[in-house]
C-alpha positions in Angstrom: 83.4 17.3 -78.2 80.9 18.8 -75.7 79.5 22.3 -76.4 81.7 24.9 -74.7 80.3 27.1 -71.9 80.5 30.9 -72.3 80.3 33.2 -69.3 79.4 36.8 -70.1 80.1 39.9 -67.9 79.0 43.6 -68.1 82.4 44.7 -69.5 86.0 43.6 -70.1 87.3 45.3 -67.0 84.8 43.4 -64.9 86.0 40.1 -66.3 89.7 41.0 -65.9 89.2 41.7 -62.3 88.3 38.1 -61.7 91.7 36.8 -63.0 93.6 39.9 -62.0 94.3 40.7 -65.6 97.0 38.0 -65.8 97.0 35.4 -68.6 99.2 33.3 -66.3 96.3 32.9 -63.9 94.1 31.6 -66.6 96.8 29.1 -67.5 96.9 28.0 -63.8 93.1 27.3 -64.0 93.5 25.4 -67.3 96.1 23.1 -65.8 94.4 22.7 -62.5 90.9 22.0 -63.8 91.8 20.4 -67.1 90.0 22.9 -69.3 90.8 25.4 -72.1 90.0 29.0 -71.5 89.5 31.7 -74.2 88.7 35.3 -73.3 87.7 38.2 -75.5 86.3 41.5 -74.3 83.5 40.7 -71.8 83.2 36.9 -72.3 85.1 33.8 -71.1 84.7 30.6 -73.0 85.4 27.3 -71.3 86.1 24.1 -73.3 86.6 20.6 -72.0 84.7 17.6 -70.6 81.3 18.4 -69.0 82.5 17.9 -65.4 85.6 19.9 -65.9 83.7 22.8 -67.5 81.2 22.7 -64.6 84.0 23.1 -62.1 85.6 25.9 -64.0 82.3 27.7 -64.3 81.6 27.3 -60.6 85.1 28.7 -59.8 84.7 31.9 -61.8 81.1 32.3 -60.5 82.4 32.2 -56.9 85.1 34.7 -57.8 82.5 37.0 -59.2 80.4 36.6 -56.1 83.3 37.7 -54.0 83.9 40.7 -56.3 80.3 41.8 -55.9 80.8 41.7 -52.1 83.5 44.3 -52.4 86.5 42.0 -52.3 89.6 43.1 -54.3 91.4 40.1 -55.9 95.1 40.2 -56.5 97.2 37.4 -58.0 98.3 35.9 -54.6 94.6 35.8 -53.6 93.7 34.2 -57.0 96.3 31.4 -56.5 95.2 31.0 -52.8 91.5 30.6 -53.9 92.3 28.2 -56.7 94.3 26.0 -54.2 91.4 26.2 -51.8 88.9 25.2 -54.5 91.1 22.2 -55.4 91.6 21.2 -51.8 88.0 20.2 -51.1 86.1 20.5 -54.4 84.9 23.9 -53.7 83.2 23.4 -50.3 85.4 26.0 -48.4 85.3 28.4 -51.2 81.5 28.2 -51.4 81.3 28.8 -47.7 83.6 31.8 -48.0 81.6 33.6 -50.7 78.0 32.5 -50.1 78.1 34.0 -46.5 78.3 37.8 -46.9 80.1 39.3 -43.9 79.3 42.9 -42.8 80.3 44.3 -39.3 78.0 47.1 -38.3 78.9 49.9 -35.8 77.2 53.2 -35.0 79.1 55.2 -37.6 79.8 52.8 -40.4 79.5 49.3 -41.8 82.8 47.5 -42.1 83.2 45.1 -45.0 86.3 43.0 -45.6 88.3 44.2 -48.6 90.6 41.2 -49.1 90.3 37.4 -48.9 92.7 37.5 -45.9 90.4 40.0 -44.1 87.3 37.9 -44.6 89.0 34.7 -43.4 90.2 36.7 -40.4 86.7 37.9 -39.5 85.3 34.4 -40.0 87.9 33.1 -37.6 86.9 35.8 -35.0 83.3 34.8 -35.3 84.0 31.1 -34.7 86.8 31.1 -32.1 87.2 32.5 -28.5 90.8 33.3 -29.2 92.3 34.6 -32.5 95.7 35.8 -33.4 96.0 38.2 -36.2 99.6 38.4 -37.4 100.9 40.5 -40.3 102.3 43.8 -41.6 101.0 47.3 -41.2 97.9 48.3 -43.2 96.2 44.9 -43.3 93.4 45.9 -40.9 94.4 43.5 -38.1 93.5 46.0 -35.3 90.8 47.9 -37.1 88.8 44.8 -37.9 89.2 43.5 -34.4 87.9 46.8 -33.1 84.9 46.6 -35.4 84.0 43.1 -34.3 84.3 44.1 -30.6 82.1 47.2 -31.0 79.5 45.3 -33.0 79.4 42.6 -30.3 78.9 45.3 -27.6 76.2 47.1 -29.5 74.4 43.7 -30.0 74.6 42.9 -26.3 76.9 39.9 -26.9 79.4 41.2 -24.4 79.1 43.8 -21.6 82.4 45.6 -22.1 85.5 46.1 -24.3 89.0 46.0 -23.0 91.8 47.3 -25.3 95.4 47.0 -24.3 98.9 47.1 -25.6 102.4 46.9 -24.1 104.0 50.2 -23.4 107.4 49.3 -24.9 109.8 52.1 -25.4 110.9 52.4 -29.1 113.8 54.9 -29.1 112.4 57.0 -26.2 112.5 56.5 -22.5 109.1 56.9 -20.8 110.7 58.6 -17.8 111.9 61.5 -20.0 108.5 62.1 -21.7 106.5 65.0 -20.3 103.4 64.6 -18.1 102.0 62.2 -15.5 101.8 58.5 -16.0 98.6 58.7 -18.0 100.0 61.3 -20.3 103.2 59.3 -20.8 101.3 56.2 -21.8 98.6 57.9 -24.0 100.8 58.0 -27.2 101.1 54.2 -27.0 97.3 53.8 -26.9 96.5 56.5 -29.4 95.9 54.1 -32.4 93.2 52.3 -30.4 91.5 55.7 -29.6 91.6 56.6 -33.3 89.9 53.4 -34.4 87.3 53.8 -31.6 86.4 57.3 -32.7 86.0 56.1 -36.3 83.2 53.7 -35.3 81.4 55.4 -32.4 80.2 59.0 -31.9 82.6 61.0 -29.8 80.1 61.5 -27.0 79.5 57.7 -26.9 83.2 57.1 -26.5 83.4 59.5 -23.6 80.2 58.1 -21.9 81.2 54.4 -22.4 84.7 55.1 -21.2 83.5 56.9 -18.0 81.2 54.0 -17.2 84.0 51.5 -17.7 82.2 49.8 -20.5 85.2 50.6 -22.8 88.6 50.4 -21.0 91.9 51.2 -22.7 94.9 50.4 -20.5 98.6 49.3 -20.7 99.1 45.5 -20.6 100.7 45.7 -17.2 97.2 46.7 -15.8 95.8 43.3 -16.8 97.8 41.3 -14.2 95.7 39.6 -11.6 92.4 40.2 -13.3 89.8 37.8 -14.7 87.9 39.3 -17.7 84.4 37.9 -18.1 81.7 38.9 -20.6 84.2 41.0 -22.4 85.8 41.5 -25.8 89.6 41.8 -25.1 92.0 43.1 -27.7 95.8 43.0 -27.3 97.4 45.2 -29.9 101.2 45.4 -30.8 101.6 41.9 -29.3 105.0 41.4 -30.9 106.3 43.6 -28.0 105.1 41.2 -25.3 107.5 38.7 -23.7 106.4 35.1 -23.5 105.6 35.6 -19.8 103.4 38.6 -20.6 101.6 36.7 -23.3 100.8 33.9 -21.0 99.6 36.3 -18.3 97.3 38.0 -20.8 95.8 34.9 -22.3 95.1 33.5 -18.9 92.9 36.5 -18.1 90.2 35.0 -20.3 86.9 34.6 -18.4 83.4 33.2 -19.1 81.6 34.5 -22.2 84.7 36.4 -23.3 86.7 36.6 -26.5 90.3 37.6 -27.1 92.0 39.0 -30.2 95.8 39.3 -30.3 97.3 41.4 -33.1 100.8 42.2 -34.0 103.6 42.4 -36.6 106.6 40.2 -35.9 108.8 42.3 -38.2 108.3 45.3 -35.8 109.6 44.0 -32.5 110.9 46.7 -30.2 112.0 44.4 -27.4 115.7 44.2 -26.4 117.6 41.7 -28.5 118.0 39.3 -25.6 114.2 39.1 -24.9 112.1 36.8 -27.1 108.7 37.9 -28.4 105.6 36.2 -27.0 103.9 36.6 -30.4 106.6 34.6 -32.2 106.5 31.9 -29.5 102.6 31.6 -29.3 102.0 29.7 -32.6 104.4 26.9 -31.6 103.0 26.6 -28.1 99.3 26.9 -28.8 98.9 25.5 -32.3 97.1 22.3 -31.3 94.5 23.9 -28.9 90.9 23.9 -30.2 89.3 27.3 -30.1 92.5 29.1 -30.8 93.2 30.1 -34.4 96.2 31.9 -35.9 95.6 34.0 -39.0 98.5 35.3 -41.0 98.2 38.3 -43.2 100.5 39.0 -46.2 101.4 42.1 -48.2 98.5 41.3 -50.5 96.1 42.2 -47.7 97.4 45.7 -47.3 94.6 48.1 -47.9 96.4 51.4 -47.4 98.1 53.4 -50.1 99.3 51.0 -52.8 102.9 52.2 -52.1 102.6 50.6 -48.6 102.3 47.1 -50.1 105.4 47.8 -52.3 107.4 49.1 -49.3 106.5 45.9 -47.3 107.5 43.7 -50.1 110.8 45.6 -50.7 111.8 45.2 -47.0 110.8 41.5 -47.0 113.1 41.0 -50.0 116.0 42.9 -48.5 115.8 40.9 -45.2 117.5 37.9 -46.7 120.2 40.1 -48.2 120.8 41.8 -44.8 121.0 38.5 -43.0 123.8 37.3 -45.3 125.7 40.5 -45.1 128.7 40.6 -42.7 
């Protein structure tokens, strides 16, 4: 029997973070890579044939590399990464973790906190059009904003255009106080919040006045061709298929588009389909367009948010069966 390999870590907590503290995850690795794993305190012993031990060692080394980059691993992530490793012998996983990803803006550096977030940012860097679909708190819009601002600061684009549909959710716009701009502002407020988190307030004002940063309702996009720009459509679940097509066909030379939304939060009338739910079926085979789906494991808000999302997802099936 070949000599076993022993991997040592600074402390037991450090090691447990790699397999999410779950013995079941270690069993998954044993079955998938045909090895035997023994863990005590701060060390992990790997037993098996030389090739199998080498693969297991590489897998845990890559997990540790991701941890040092600030990624938080949860069991769904662990299973996803193991499947990814098995899929192509580790090629994709090596690319995922050996290329650190940091988005820099004036006020902060943004680092992906989950596997899903890193895959999303990698998709944004490689494709002209990216859809980020998933629940609240996964960083869909925030990361898109960070990528857009970073591209602007580096001179990759000349302007940023942020838009979202002004769909009424329980209130009628006509009854809200103020002029048209004041009526629409609440719908655009989340975009302003993210903007102020990454740029100094005076820069936001200056760039907005110069038209370098434009925040407008989706209806204002009709008839335009947007070149040399980073364009983000937020709350896209509230677009109709016609609006989605109108938006996507605004794409001009040297521009990038990011479409974000949560298909569980559709505020359209029941008789109107969502453009976000239709888009993956219509556009799935077009090169340069990538769809990234977030899950509850990508939620980086308060831990309760993840549990709330999971509870509602579980209750949906029950509600659908109820009379």
